[in-house]
Structure formats: structure tokens, C-alpha cells
Amino acid sequence: MDILISSIVAGLLIGMALALVALGLTIIFGVMDIVNFAHGEFLMIGMYTGLFTAQSTGMDPLLTLPLAALVGFLLGVLCYAGFVRFLLRGPMVAQLLGTFGLMLLLRNIALLIFGSEDRALHHGILVGKSFDVGMEIILPATKLAAAGLSILAFGAVWLFMKKTRIGKALTATALNRQAASYMGIPAERMNALAWGIGVSSVTIAGALLVNFWSVNPYVGLLFTMIAFAIVALGGFGSVPGALFAGLVVGLITEIPGFWDFLTLAFSAEWMENVPMTSFKYMWVYVAYFVIMVVRPRGLFGWKY
Amino acid sequence: MDKMLLEIENLVVKYGGLPVLQGVCLAVKTGETVCVLGSNGAGKSTLLRAVMGSQRATAGKIIFEEEEIQGSRTEYIVRKGIVYVPEGKMLFGPLPVEENLLLGAYILRDEKAVARNLEFVYGLFPRLLERRNQPASTLSGGEQQMVAIGRGLMSNPRLLMLDEPSLGLAPLLVDEVLSTVHSLKRQGMTILLVEQSVREALDLADRGYVLQTGRITGQGTGSELLQSDIFRSAFLGI
Ligand SMILES: Nc1ncnc2c1ncn2[C@@H]1O[C@H](COP(=O)(O)OP(=O)(O)OP(=O)(O)O)[C@@H](O)[C@H]1O
Ligand SMILES: [Mg+2]
């Protein structure tokens, strides 16, 4: 039983960080109906930003978050103004291929600068520490902090969208771009803002994840796929949906550890050669396909 | 003579090479209520969208308060004081009624003015006050039209353009919506109205234009139009 509880706890913790990873994707999609294949590459950039800032300044990795957020915001606005804006004039397929190209570009720039090796953080107040909360549940401090700060960042973005004048204008643009422009809401600036916020939330997530996840130029793909699954599960463009689906996906990826435990407990021979953890991302896509078949608009329906 | 608020000169709009407006001329003076009549597909909505800058014109001029606004961005045109209440309402469906109204006041920074306008809109449509916290999409068609008009009024427009506000409403609600337009007119609002309910629109308006397949084929006061041959053949089938 304990291993189940600890799987659930681990799943929820990672799920909170994954929700933040997906948040930016859902915001960008919600505001301008564009699927950003380079999403995971922005996460990679956030990870490198956190890693190198921490290593070169000796700062604690957690203190690099504001910098990661700033880098992400500027990068997002720049990508929109210098590239994505032009894609919007073309057909849908131009947008797909365009952000796909952006993904390849960013990945190869990273490869050129950083090389292909894995890099990990080895210092920081939280790195390597953990809390034993009893019942055999051990919480690694880095994951706990990443989860907590993810929720905080997620909540901040959500409040911004709900409560501020600009955030409401962004929400209105996501709901009905044409109508929003008739209210005098500047559509171009809202697009740039969506890219700024979307990319900055994923670079924050990157700077949090790098505390316990090593980074290389290829790390983005896995997270792009996970973020796609989360956004599809939670409903395209839905912010609360991203949180909920992030937690679901976190649970799905961690609970197979529990099945390994079952394998051992029942010493089922046929299961022994198939460690379930190595399939943990498969379950995410199984869930994704089930939802797409049963409820194609996602658990939370269409936009908010 | 009153000052011209909006002047449209020889406006041409094409959709993929196909001309939809073929040299439309139209003018609205300050304080006037002008209606544009025309059957389905005549180009009425296209005309209003061109004024808003959400539909690009191929040729012609659009002048608002002596400034050429053709080619400007929609947000600039809204700030100049033109508000468009679109065909089909285009509400922010999942958001509460009040949030919809407040978004209409996006360009106003003065919170007191926003509060005053909100009170004015609730005075105009008391039903919206009852439903202020309800998602706009859950309202009836008539109530949604009230939200759309109310949202348009929230930014103190100098010109209110209404695109078929009575479309799809039950006769009783048509009267209600149009009588609200009437009371706005009495309060001095300048209104450009597109309608298919011909008689009601002519009762309401000071002047009318007839738009047929992208051309203005007639204009005049309500009684002038009702007597003109072209109008009678186009709309009354006489
Ligand atoms: N986005 C578009 N692309 C191509 N053609 C369009 C587009 N919008 C409108 N049209 C065409 O332009 C013509 C005029 O359309 P418009 O919507 O302005 O007519 P309308 O007078 O408002 O009609 P209704 O009374 O049905 O609202 C129609 O023939 C329509 O099919
Ligand atoms: Mg129309």
C-alpha cells in the first residue's frame, strides 16, 4: 500500500510541474489557434538558462527563476514578432511546418553551443536533500520545491488572465478574436503577449525541472509530447484543464512504479521481463487516445 | 447643416477578385439615424466591416470626423469612436454578462466613466442586471442581443453601427430591441443601422439607403423610399 501512496504523491508532484510545462502551450493555442512544436525546445532553453546561471554565478538554482522567466518572455515576443507573425498569413500547414522548423533550429543551435552531452546540476540548497514524511514516503526537496513553485507560477498566470485588464483582454481574444478587436483590443499585441507569457511559463518550468532532470539538446521532444497530451486531455486552450490534466498525466507516469511492485509481490513470471516503468509514457498516450475517441474536445471542453 | 460624422466615398470591396461592394457612397451626420436596407448577400455587413477596418477595401475613402480612416487598424477605429455591434452578436459566451459588458469598455481608462456606463446599460436593459453573473451563452437570443448592444455602448461611441439587431428574434423582442434603439436615438446617439425588417427600420431612421448587389440604388427619407419604384419593387414586391 505504501508504494501506492508514494507513487501517488510522486505523481502529483511531477504532475504540477508538467501542468506548468503545458500551460504555455495551451495559452498560445487558445489565443491564436497555433500548435507550437517548438514548445519543448523553449523548456530546454529554460533548463540551460537555470543550469548555466546557477553554475556560473554560484547562485542557488531556484534564484535563477526570474531570469528564466525574463529570457522566456523576451524570446517569446521575439519569436512572435520576428517569425510566427508571418506564418499566420499562410495556410494552416505553413504554421505546422513553421513551428516544426523553429524546433529544429533551436535544437541545433543548442547542439552547436552546448554539445550533445547530458548536463545536470550538482549543487543548490535543495539538490540531494529529501524529507521523510513517514509511511515510507520520501519527498525529494527539489521535486517538492518544483511542484510548489509550479503551482505558484500557474496560479499567478491564471490570476493574471482572470483579474487584470490586459489579462482579461487576452482571455477575450482567446474566446473570440474578431469580437475582441471590435472592443478595441489590439490583436497583434495580444498575440505577442500570449507568446511572451506562454514561453516564459515554460522556461520557468525548465529552470525548475533542471533541479532534478538532466538536460541535453534533445530533452525538448519528450516534453513537447507530454504537453500535447496534457493540452488535448485538458481541452485545447483551457487553463484549469491544463492543471487537471497535468496531475492526471503525472499520476499515469508514476503509478506504473506501483505495477512493478505488483510484479514483485505476485512474482508473476510473464510480467517480470516487462518492467512497467519503462512504458510509463506509453500510458500517457493510451489515455490520450482514449480521450480523443470518447471526448475529442478534451475533458474540459473548448476554451475556458 | 449639421457636420458629417461618417462619409464613405466610392467604396469598393472584393472577396478574392469578386466585387461585393462596387463603389458605395454613404454619409451619416452627427445625431442622425441612418439605415441601410438590402436583401441577403447585398453587402451590408461587408460595408460595416470595411468601416471597422476588419475587411480591406480595394478602393474608395472612409472619412470619420474629417479623418481618413481607411486602412487603419480596427483598434484605432474603435478608439476614434466607432462601435460595431456585429451580426450574430459575437459574445464572449463563457464569460458572465457583466464581464462581457466591461470588455466593451476596454478602451476607457476612467473607472468612474465605466461604472456610469454600466449603470446606463443596466437602466436600458434591466433584464441584464438580473442576469449579470450568468454566462452570456446561457441567455436567450433576445437577451444576448441586449448584451451585444449594451457592450457596444460601454465605450461611449460617437457612432453606433448595428448589424441586423433584430435577426432571429421573436416579433415581440424585435419591437423591444428596436424601441431601445429608438430611445438611444432620442438621447442623441448617431446610429447606422442595417436591417431586414424594412418598415420598422424606416420608422426608426431619419434616412435610408437601399443597397442592391453592392450598389446604392436608392436613398431618401422613409416616406420618400416607401414611394419610390425601385424600393417598392426591391422590398415590397409591388
Ligand atoms: N469572407 C467572405 N469571403 C467570401 N465571400 C464573402 C465573405 N463574406 C461575405 N461574402 C460574400 O459577399 C456577399 C455580401 O455578404 P454580406 O455578408 O456583406 O451580405 P449582407 O448584406 O450582410 O447579407 P445578410 O443579410 O445575409 O447578412 C455575399 O455574397 C457573401 O457570400
Ligand atoms: Mg449581414
Coordinates of C-alpha atoms in Angstrom, one line a residue, chain A residues 165-166 168-169 172 175-176 178-188 190 303, chain B residues 49 52 54 73-75 78 84 86 90 92 94-95 99 103-104 106-107 109 151:
Chain A
R165 CA -7.3 44.4 -17.6
I166 CA -4.7 43.1 -20.0
K168 CA -9.0 39.8 -19.5
A169 CA -8.3 41.3 -22.9
A172 CA -11.4 37.8 -24.7
L175 CA -12.6 33.4 -26.9
N176 CA -13.4 35.5 -30.0
Q178 CA -12.8 39.2 -34.0
A179 CA -15.2 40.4 -31.3
A180 CA -12.2 41.3 -29.1
S181 CA -10.9 43.6 -31.9
Y182 CA -14.3 45.3 -32.1
M183 CA -13.8 46.2 -28.4
G184 CA -10.6 48.0 -29.4
I185 CA -8.3 45.2 -28.1
P186 CA -5.1 45.2 -30.2
A187 CA -5.0 41.7 -31.7
E188 CA -1.3 41.8 -32.7
M190 CA -2.3 40.2 -27.7
K303 CA -11.6 27.1 -24.2
Chain B
R49 CA -16.8 45.6 -41.6
M52 CA -14.3 48.9 -38.9
S54 CA -11.7 44.3 -40.4
R73 CA -6.4 49.1 -37.6
T74 CA -9.6 48.1 -36.0
E75 CA -8.4 49.1 -32.5
V78 CA -12.7 51.8 -32.1
Y84 CA -19.8 47.9 -34.4
P86 CA -21.8 42.6 -35.2
M90 CA -20.2 37.6 -31.2
F92 CA -17.7 36.1 -25.1
P94 CA -18.5 31.5 -21.3
L95 CA -17.9 34.8 -19.6
E99 CA -17.7 40.7 -17.9
L103 CA -14.9 44.3 -22.0
G104 CA -16.9 46.7 -24.1
Y106 CA -11.8 48.2 -22.7
I107 CA -10.6 51.5 -24.2
R109 CA -9.4 54.1 -18.5
R151 CA -21.4 46.0 -24.7

